[in-house]
PDB file of C-alpha atoms in Angstrom:
ATOM      1  CA  MET I1325     107.952  12.108 265.810  1.00  0.00           C
ATOM      2  CA  ASN I1326     110.228  13.909 268.564  1.00  0.00           C
ATOM      3  CA  ASP I1327     113.667  14.056 268.462  1.00  0.00           C
ATOM      4  CA  ASP I1328     114.585  10.912 270.463  1.00  0.00           C
ATOM      5  CA  GLU I1329     112.458   8.828 268.237  1.00  0.00           C
ATOM      6  CA  LYS I1330     113.889  10.149 265.084  1.00  0.00           C
ATOM      7  CA  ASN I1331     117.492   9.588 266.675  1.00  0.00           C
ATOM      8  CA  LYS I1332     116.456   5.963 267.583  1.00  0.00           C
ATOM      9  CA  LYS I1333     115.187   5.288 263.995  1.00  0.00           C
ATOM     10  CA  ALA I1334     118.315   6.571 262.614  1.00  0.00           C
ATOM     11  CA  ILE I1335     120.457   4.389 264.892  1.00  0.00           C
ATOM     12  CA  LEU I1336     118.434   1.427 264.032  1.00  0.00           C
ATOM     13  CA  GLY I1337     118.598   2.150 260.498  1.00  0.00           C
ATOM     14  CA  VAL I1338     122.467   2.075 260.532  1.00  0.00           C
ATOM     15  CA  TYR I1339     122.361  -1.200 262.818  1.00  0.00           C
ATOM     16  CA  GLU I1340     120.306  -2.894 260.318  1.00  0.00           C
ATOM     17  CA  GLU I1341     122.513  -1.839 257.318  1.00  0.00           C
ATOM     18  CA  LEU I1342     125.413  -3.249 259.041  1.00  0.00           C
ATOM     19  CA  LYS I1343     123.681  -6.377 259.832  1.00  0.00           C
ATOM     20  CA  GLY I1344     122.660  -6.726 256.079  1.00  0.00           C
ATOM     21  CA  LEU I1345     126.396  -6.059 255.206  1.00  0.00           C
ATOM     22  CA  LEU I1346     127.415  -8.879 257.618  1.00  0.00           C
ATOM     23  CA  VAL I1347     124.839 -11.422 256.080  1.00  0.00           C
ATOM     24  CA  ALA I1348     126.053 -10.400 252.387  1.00  0.00           C
ATOM     25  CA  ILE I1349     129.579 -11.965 253.524  1.00  0.00           C
ATOM     26  CA  GLU I1350     128.709 -14.972 255.678  1.00  0.00           C
ATOM     27  CA  SER I1351     129.157 -17.556 253.182  1.00  0.00           C
ATOM     28  CA  LYS I1352     132.255 -16.009 251.235  1.00  0.00           C
ATOM     29  CA  ASN I1353     135.794 -17.170 251.473  1.00  0.00           C
ATOM     30  CA  SER I1354     137.089 -13.989 249.860  1.00  0.00           C
ATOM     31  CA  TRP I1355     136.483 -12.260 246.719  1.00  0.00           C
ATOM     32  CA  PHE I1356     137.494  -9.357 244.725  1.00  0.00           C
ATOM     33  CA  ASP I1357     136.196  -5.915 245.638  1.00  0.00           C
ATOM     34  CA  ASP I1358     135.156  -4.894 242.244  1.00  0.00           C
ATOM     35  CA  ASN I1359     131.751  -4.155 243.184  1.00  0.00           C
ATOM     36  CA  GLY I1360     132.513  -1.476 245.717  1.00  0.00           C
ATOM     37  CA  PHE I1361     131.343  -3.626 248.835  1.00  0.00           C
ATOM     38  CA  SER I1362     134.097  -1.932 251.130  1.00  0.00           C
ATOM     39  CA  ALA I1363     133.621   1.408 249.753  1.00  0.00           C
ATOM     40  CA  HIS I1364     129.449   0.907 250.762  1.00  0.00           C
ATOM     41  CA  ALA I1365     130.311  -0.898 253.991  1.00  0.00           C
ATOM     42  CA  ASN I1366     132.565   2.158 254.762  1.00  0.00           C
ATOM     43  CA  LEU I1367     129.921   4.847 254.145  1.00  0.00           C
ATOM     44  CA  ILE I1368     127.805   3.387 256.356  1.00  0.00           C
ATOM     45  CA  ILE I1369     130.625   2.775 259.122  1.00  0.00           C
ATOM     46  CA  GLU I1370     131.197   6.481 258.738  1.00  0.00           C
ATOM     47  CA  ARG I1371     127.746   7.168 259.533  1.00  0.00           C
ATOM     48  CA  VAL I1372     127.746   5.551 262.942  1.00  0.00           C
ATOM     49  CA  PRO I1373     129.409   8.659 264.796  1.00  0.00           C
ATOM     50  CA  ILE I1374     126.873  10.727 263.178  1.00  0.00           C
ATOM     51  CA  VAL I1375     123.779   8.813 264.516  1.00  0.00           C
ATOM     52  CA  CYS I1376     125.457   7.555 267.734  1.00  0.00           C
ATOM     53  CA  PRO I1377     127.846  10.233 269.293  1.00  0.00           C
ATOM     54  CA  GLU I1378     128.894   7.711 271.829  1.00  0.00           C
ATOM     55  CA  ILE I1379     130.809   6.145 269.251  1.00  0.00           C
ATOM     56  CA  GLU I1380     133.275   8.737 267.896  1.00  0.00           C
ATOM     57  CA  ASP I1381     136.075   6.989 266.304  1.00  0.00           C
ATOM     58  CA  VAL I1382     135.120   4.261 263.864  1.00  0.00           C
ATOM     59  CA  ALA I1383     138.752   4.112 262.205  1.00  0.00           C
ATOM     60  CA  THR I1384     139.355   0.654 263.253  1.00  0.00           C
ATOM     61  CA  TYR I1385     136.091  -0.761 262.014  1.00  0.00           C
ATOM     62  CA  ARG I1386     136.753   0.300 258.686  1.00  0.00           C
ATOM     63  CA  ILE I1387     136.879  -2.635 255.763  1.00  0.00           C
ATOM     64  CA  ARG I1388     140.348  -2.467 254.270  1.00  0.00           C
ATOM     65  CA  PRO I1389     140.870  -4.733 251.097  1.00  0.00           C
ATOM     66  CA  GLU I1390     144.039  -5.882 250.341  1.00  0.00           C
ATOM     67  CA  HIS I1391     145.703  -4.773 246.725  1.00  0.00           C
ATOM     68  CA  ILE I1392     146.351  -7.807 244.866  1.00  0.00           C
ATOM     69  CA  ASN I1393     148.525  -7.241 241.562  1.00  0.00           C
ATOM     70  CA  ASP I1394     146.930  -6.062 238.666  1.00  0.00           C
ATOM     71  CA  ARG I1395     143.571  -7.867 239.579  1.00  0.00           C
ATOM     72  CA  GLY I1396     142.288  -5.462 241.895  1.00  0.00           C
ATOM     73  CA  ASN I1397     141.479  -5.595 245.690  1.00  0.00           C
ATOM     74  CA  ILE I1398     140.431  -8.549 247.551  1.00  0.00           C
ATOM     75  CA  VAL I1399     138.356  -8.641 250.883  1.00  0.00           C
ATOM     76  CA  LYS I1400     139.277 -11.308 253.183  1.00  0.00           C
ATOM     77  CA  PRO I1401     136.261 -12.146 255.413  1.00  0.00           C
ATOM     78  CA  ILE I1402     137.435 -12.971 258.633  1.00  0.00           C
ATOM     79  CA  PRO I1403     138.471  -9.635 259.418  1.00  0.00           C
ATOM     80  CA  ALA I1404     135.722  -8.173 257.804  1.00  0.00           C
ATOM     81  CA  LYS I1405     133.343 -10.183 259.805  1.00  0.00           C
ATOM     82  CA  ALA I1406     135.041  -9.527 262.997  1.00  0.00           C
ATOM     83  CA  LYS I1407     134.939  -5.745 262.405  1.00  0.00           C
ATOM     84  CA  LEU I1408     131.265  -5.845 261.360  1.00  0.00           C
ATOM     85  CA  ASN I1409     130.330  -8.136 264.482  1.00  0.00           C
ATOM     86  CA  SER I1410     132.281  -5.691 266.743  1.00  0.00           C
ATOM     87  CA  ILE I1411     130.561  -2.437 265.675  1.00  0.00           C
ATOM     88  CA  ILE I1412     127.163  -4.246 265.542  1.00  0.00           C
ATOM     89  CA  GLY I1413     127.748  -5.716 269.003  1.00  0.00           C
ATOM     90  CA  ARG I1414     128.806  -2.035 270.274  1.00  0.00           C
ATOM     91  CA  LEU I1415     125.680  -0.612 269.050  1.00  0.00           C
ATOM     92  CA  LYS I1416     123.473  -3.453 270.383  1.00  0.00           C
ATOM     93  CA  GLY I1417     125.287  -3.012 273.807  1.00  0.00           C
ATOM     94  CA  LEU I1418     124.874   0.722 273.846  1.00  0.00           C
ATOM     95  CA  TYR I1419     121.321   1.133 272.684  1.00  0.00           C
ATOM     96  CA  GLY I1420     119.810  -2.326 273.611  1.00  0.00           C
ATOM     97  CA  LEU I1421     118.994  -3.152 269.978  1.00  0.00           C
ATOM     98  CA  ASP I1422     117.539  -6.926 269.414  1.00  0.00           C
ATOM     99  CA  THR I1423     116.474  -7.449 272.689  1.00  0.00           C
ATOM    100  CA  PRO I1424     113.464  -9.759 272.442  1.00  0.00           C
ATOM    101  CA  THR I1425     110.743  -9.197 274.604  1.00  0.00           C
ATOM    102  CA  LYS I1426     109.329 -12.774 273.988  1.00  0.00           C
ATOM    103  CA  ASN I1427     110.691 -16.000 272.489  1.00  0.00           C
ATOM    104  CA  ASP I1428     109.496 -15.599 268.982  1.00  0.00           C
ATOM    105  CA  GLY I1429     111.514 -18.576 267.721  1.00  0.00           C
ATOM    106  CA  ASN I1430     114.937 -16.791 267.122  1.00  0.00           C
ATOM    107  CA  THR I1431     116.534 -18.481 269.866  1.00  0.00           C
ATOM    108  CA  PHE I1432     118.167 -20.989 267.474  1.00  0.00           C
ATOM    109  CA  ILE I1433     119.258 -17.939 265.353  1.00  0.00           C
ATOM    110  CA  GLN I1434     120.665 -15.919 268.415  1.00  0.00           C
ATOM    111  CA  ASN I1435     122.741 -19.030 269.530  1.00  0.00           C
ATOM    112  CA  GLN I1436     123.941 -19.451 265.987  1.00  0.00           C
ATOM    113  CA  SER I1437     125.109 -15.973 265.913  1.00  0.00           C
ATOM    114  CA  GLN I1438     126.863 -15.967 269.160  1.00  0.00           C
ATOM    115  CA  ASN I1439     128.390 -19.395 268.194  1.00  0.00           C
ATOM    116  CA  GLN I1440     129.877 -17.904 264.948  1.00  0.00           C
ATOM    117  CA  SER I1441     131.064 -14.650 266.594  1.00  0.00           C
ATOM    118  CA  GLN I1442     132.969 -16.901 269.021  1.00  0.00           C
ATOM    119  CA  PHE I1443     134.277 -18.803 266.348  1.00  0.00           C
ATOM    120  CA  LEU I1444     135.519 -15.556 264.449  1.00  0.00           C
ATOM    121  CA  ASN I1445     137.169 -14.483 267.484  1.00  0.00           C
ATOM    122  CA  PHE I1446     138.938 -17.797 268.250  1.00  0.00           C
ATOM    123  CA  ALA I1447     139.920 -18.015 264.289  1.00  0.00           C
ATOM    124  CA  LEU I1448     141.555 -14.612 264.601  1.00  0.00           C
ATOM    125  CA  GLU I1449     143.365 -15.309 267.600  1.00  0.00           C
ATOM    126  CA  LEU I1450     144.752 -18.363 265.982  1.00  0.00           C
ATOM    127  CA  GLN I1451     145.720 -16.195 262.998  1.00  0.00           C
ATOM    128  CA  GLU I1452     147.676 -13.955 265.281  1.00  0.00           C
ATOM    129  CA  LYS I1453     149.412 -16.866 266.955  1.00  0.00           C
ATOM    130  CA  ILE I1454     150.307 -18.564 263.619  1.00  0.00           C
ATOM    131  CA  ILE I1455     151.564 -15.141 262.431  1.00  0.00           C
ATOM    132  CA  SER I1456     153.708 -14.621 265.480  1.00  0.00           C
ATOM    133  CA  GLU I1457     155.137 -18.555 265.580  1.00  0.00           C
ATOM    134  CA  ILE I1458     156.179 -18.378 261.979  1.00  0.00           C
ATOM    135  CA  PRO I1459     159.206 -16.399 262.108  1.00  0.00           C
ATOM    136  CA  LYS I1460     160.645 -18.590 265.185  1.00  0.00           C
ATOM    137  CA  TYR I1461     160.946 -21.609 262.602  1.00  0.00           C
ATOM    138  CA  ALA I1462     163.781 -21.649 259.740  1.00  0.00           C
ATOM    139  CA  GLU I1463     162.761 -21.349 256.088  1.00  0.00           C
ATOM    140  CA  GLY I1464     162.177 -24.887 254.957  1.00  0.00           C
ATOM    141  CA  THR I1465     161.588 -26.589 258.071  1.00  0.00           C
ATOM    142  CA  LYS I1466     158.164 -28.961 258.359  1.00  0.00           C
ATOM    143  CA  GLU I1467     157.165 -26.687 261.290  1.00  0.00           C
ATOM    144  CA  ARG I1468     157.156 -23.415 259.401  1.00  0.00           C
ATOM    145  CA  SER I1469     155.890 -25.100 256.425  1.00  0.00           C
ATOM    146  CA  PHE I1470     153.025 -26.220 258.169  1.00  0.00           C
ATOM    147  CA  LEU I1471     152.169 -23.394 259.928  1.00  0.00           C
ATOM    148  CA  GLU I1472     152.397 -21.325 256.583  1.00  0.00           C
ATOM    149  CA  LYS I1473     150.015 -23.947 255.012  1.00  0.00           C
ATOM    150  CA  LEU I1474     147.686 -23.681 257.714  1.00  0.00           C
ATOM    151  CA  LYS I1475     147.558 -20.153 257.539  1.00  0.00           C
ATOM    152  CA  SER I1476     146.644 -20.079 254.103  1.00  0.00           C
ATOM    153  CA  ALA I1477     143.898 -22.183 254.513  1.00  0.00           C
ATOM    154  CA  LEU I1478     142.168 -20.159 257.284  1.00  0.00           C
ATOM    155  CA  PRO I1479     140.005 -18.242 255.054  1.00  0.00           C
ATOM    156  CA  THR I1480     138.388 -21.434 253.909  1.00  0.00           C
ATOM    157  CA  ILE I1481     137.640 -22.675 257.438  1.00  0.00           C
ATOM    158  CA  LYS I1482     134.305 -22.513 258.572  1.00  0.00           C
ATOM    159  CA  SER I1483     134.240 -24.020 262.005  1.00  0.00           C
ATOM    160  CA  ALA I1484     136.398 -25.170 264.855  1.00  0.00           C
ATOM    161  CA  THR I1485     135.840 -28.895 263.687  1.00  0.00           C
ATOM    162  CA  ASP I1486     137.255 -27.770 260.532  1.00  0.00           C
ATOM    163  CA  ILE I1487     140.134 -25.962 261.915  1.00  0.00           C
ATOM    164  CA  LEU I1488     141.201 -29.012 263.952  1.00  0.00           C
ATOM    165  CA  SER I1489     140.481 -31.201 260.948  1.00  0.00           C
ATOM    166  CA  LYS I1490     142.559 -29.207 258.523  1.00  0.00           C
ATOM    167  CA  ALA I1491     145.309 -28.754 261.206  1.00  0.00           C
ATOM    168  CA  LEU I1492     145.890 -32.669 261.805  1.00  0.00           C
ATOM    169  CA  ARG I1493     145.612 -33.277 258.104  1.00  0.00           C
ATOM    170  CA  ILE I1494     147.903 -30.598 257.270  1.00  0.00           C
ATOM    171  CA  GLY I1495     150.296 -31.752 259.971  1.00  0.00           C
ATOM    172  CA  ALA I1496     150.216 -35.397 259.004  1.00  0.00           C
ATOM    173  CA  ASP I1497     151.353 -34.267 255.492  1.00  0.00           C
ATOM    174  CA  PHE I1498     154.570 -32.679 257.172  1.00  0.00           C
ATOM    175  CA  GLY I1499     154.971 -35.871 259.268  1.00  0.00           C
ATOM    176  CA  LEU I1500     154.002 -33.981 262.765  1.00  0.00           C
ATOM    177  CA  ASP I1501     152.271 -35.556 265.447  1.00  0.00           C
ATOM    178  CA  PRO I1502     149.342 -34.125 267.240  1.00  0.00           C
ATOM    179  CA  ALA I1503     151.729 -32.994 270.377  1.00  0.00           C
ATOM    180  CA  THR I1504     153.834 -31.184 268.236  1.00  0.00           C
ATOM    181  CA  ILE I1505     150.823 -29.539 266.419  1.00  0.00           C
ATOM    182  CA  HIS I1506     149.327 -28.588 269.945  1.00  0.00           C
ATOM    183  CA  LYS I1507     152.449 -27.173 270.710  1.00  0.00           C
ATOM    184  CA  LEU I1508     152.984 -25.020 267.424  1.00  0.00           C
ATOM    185  CA  LEU I1509     149.345 -23.712 267.683  1.00  0.00           C
ATOM    186  CA  GLY I1510     149.364 -23.329 271.637  1.00  0.00           C
ATOM    187  CA  LEU I1511     146.072 -25.148 271.764  1.00  0.00           C
TER     188      LEU I1511
END
């Protein structure tokens, strides 16, 4: 086996490990990091520049759990999934990984993965929008309360339809009409 083949195998190994991490958190809302998931994930992420010299800085891809009181650290899945999808996509783009040579029945899975990636990007953009809008409204106003409650519900949302449904339901709870919700979220 020549050096190119060894390097390609090493790259593919890291790539598959990252995909495995992503699968492990697909159905999670959030969880305590007492099993060392983030440390394990970060060890794999730190191996990327060793086998892939084109990717030098991996600091932005590291999984950073949040400290929650004395109970330990919690990992939030939306940022973790986005970071993993980002580095996986970068590897895929640089090295042409996962490029099917024929239709082997994985088209549905690939489309589902692309849709999920687009949803995660949308959810992250929405979260950033909500965070930027909250300070614009006084404490205790129904607009601010709506934004805060929707922000806290984001980790449990699994689809764009779910976002819309929750936004309308929470908005109705605070007496907001759909036009106001639209304005608040910038949709």
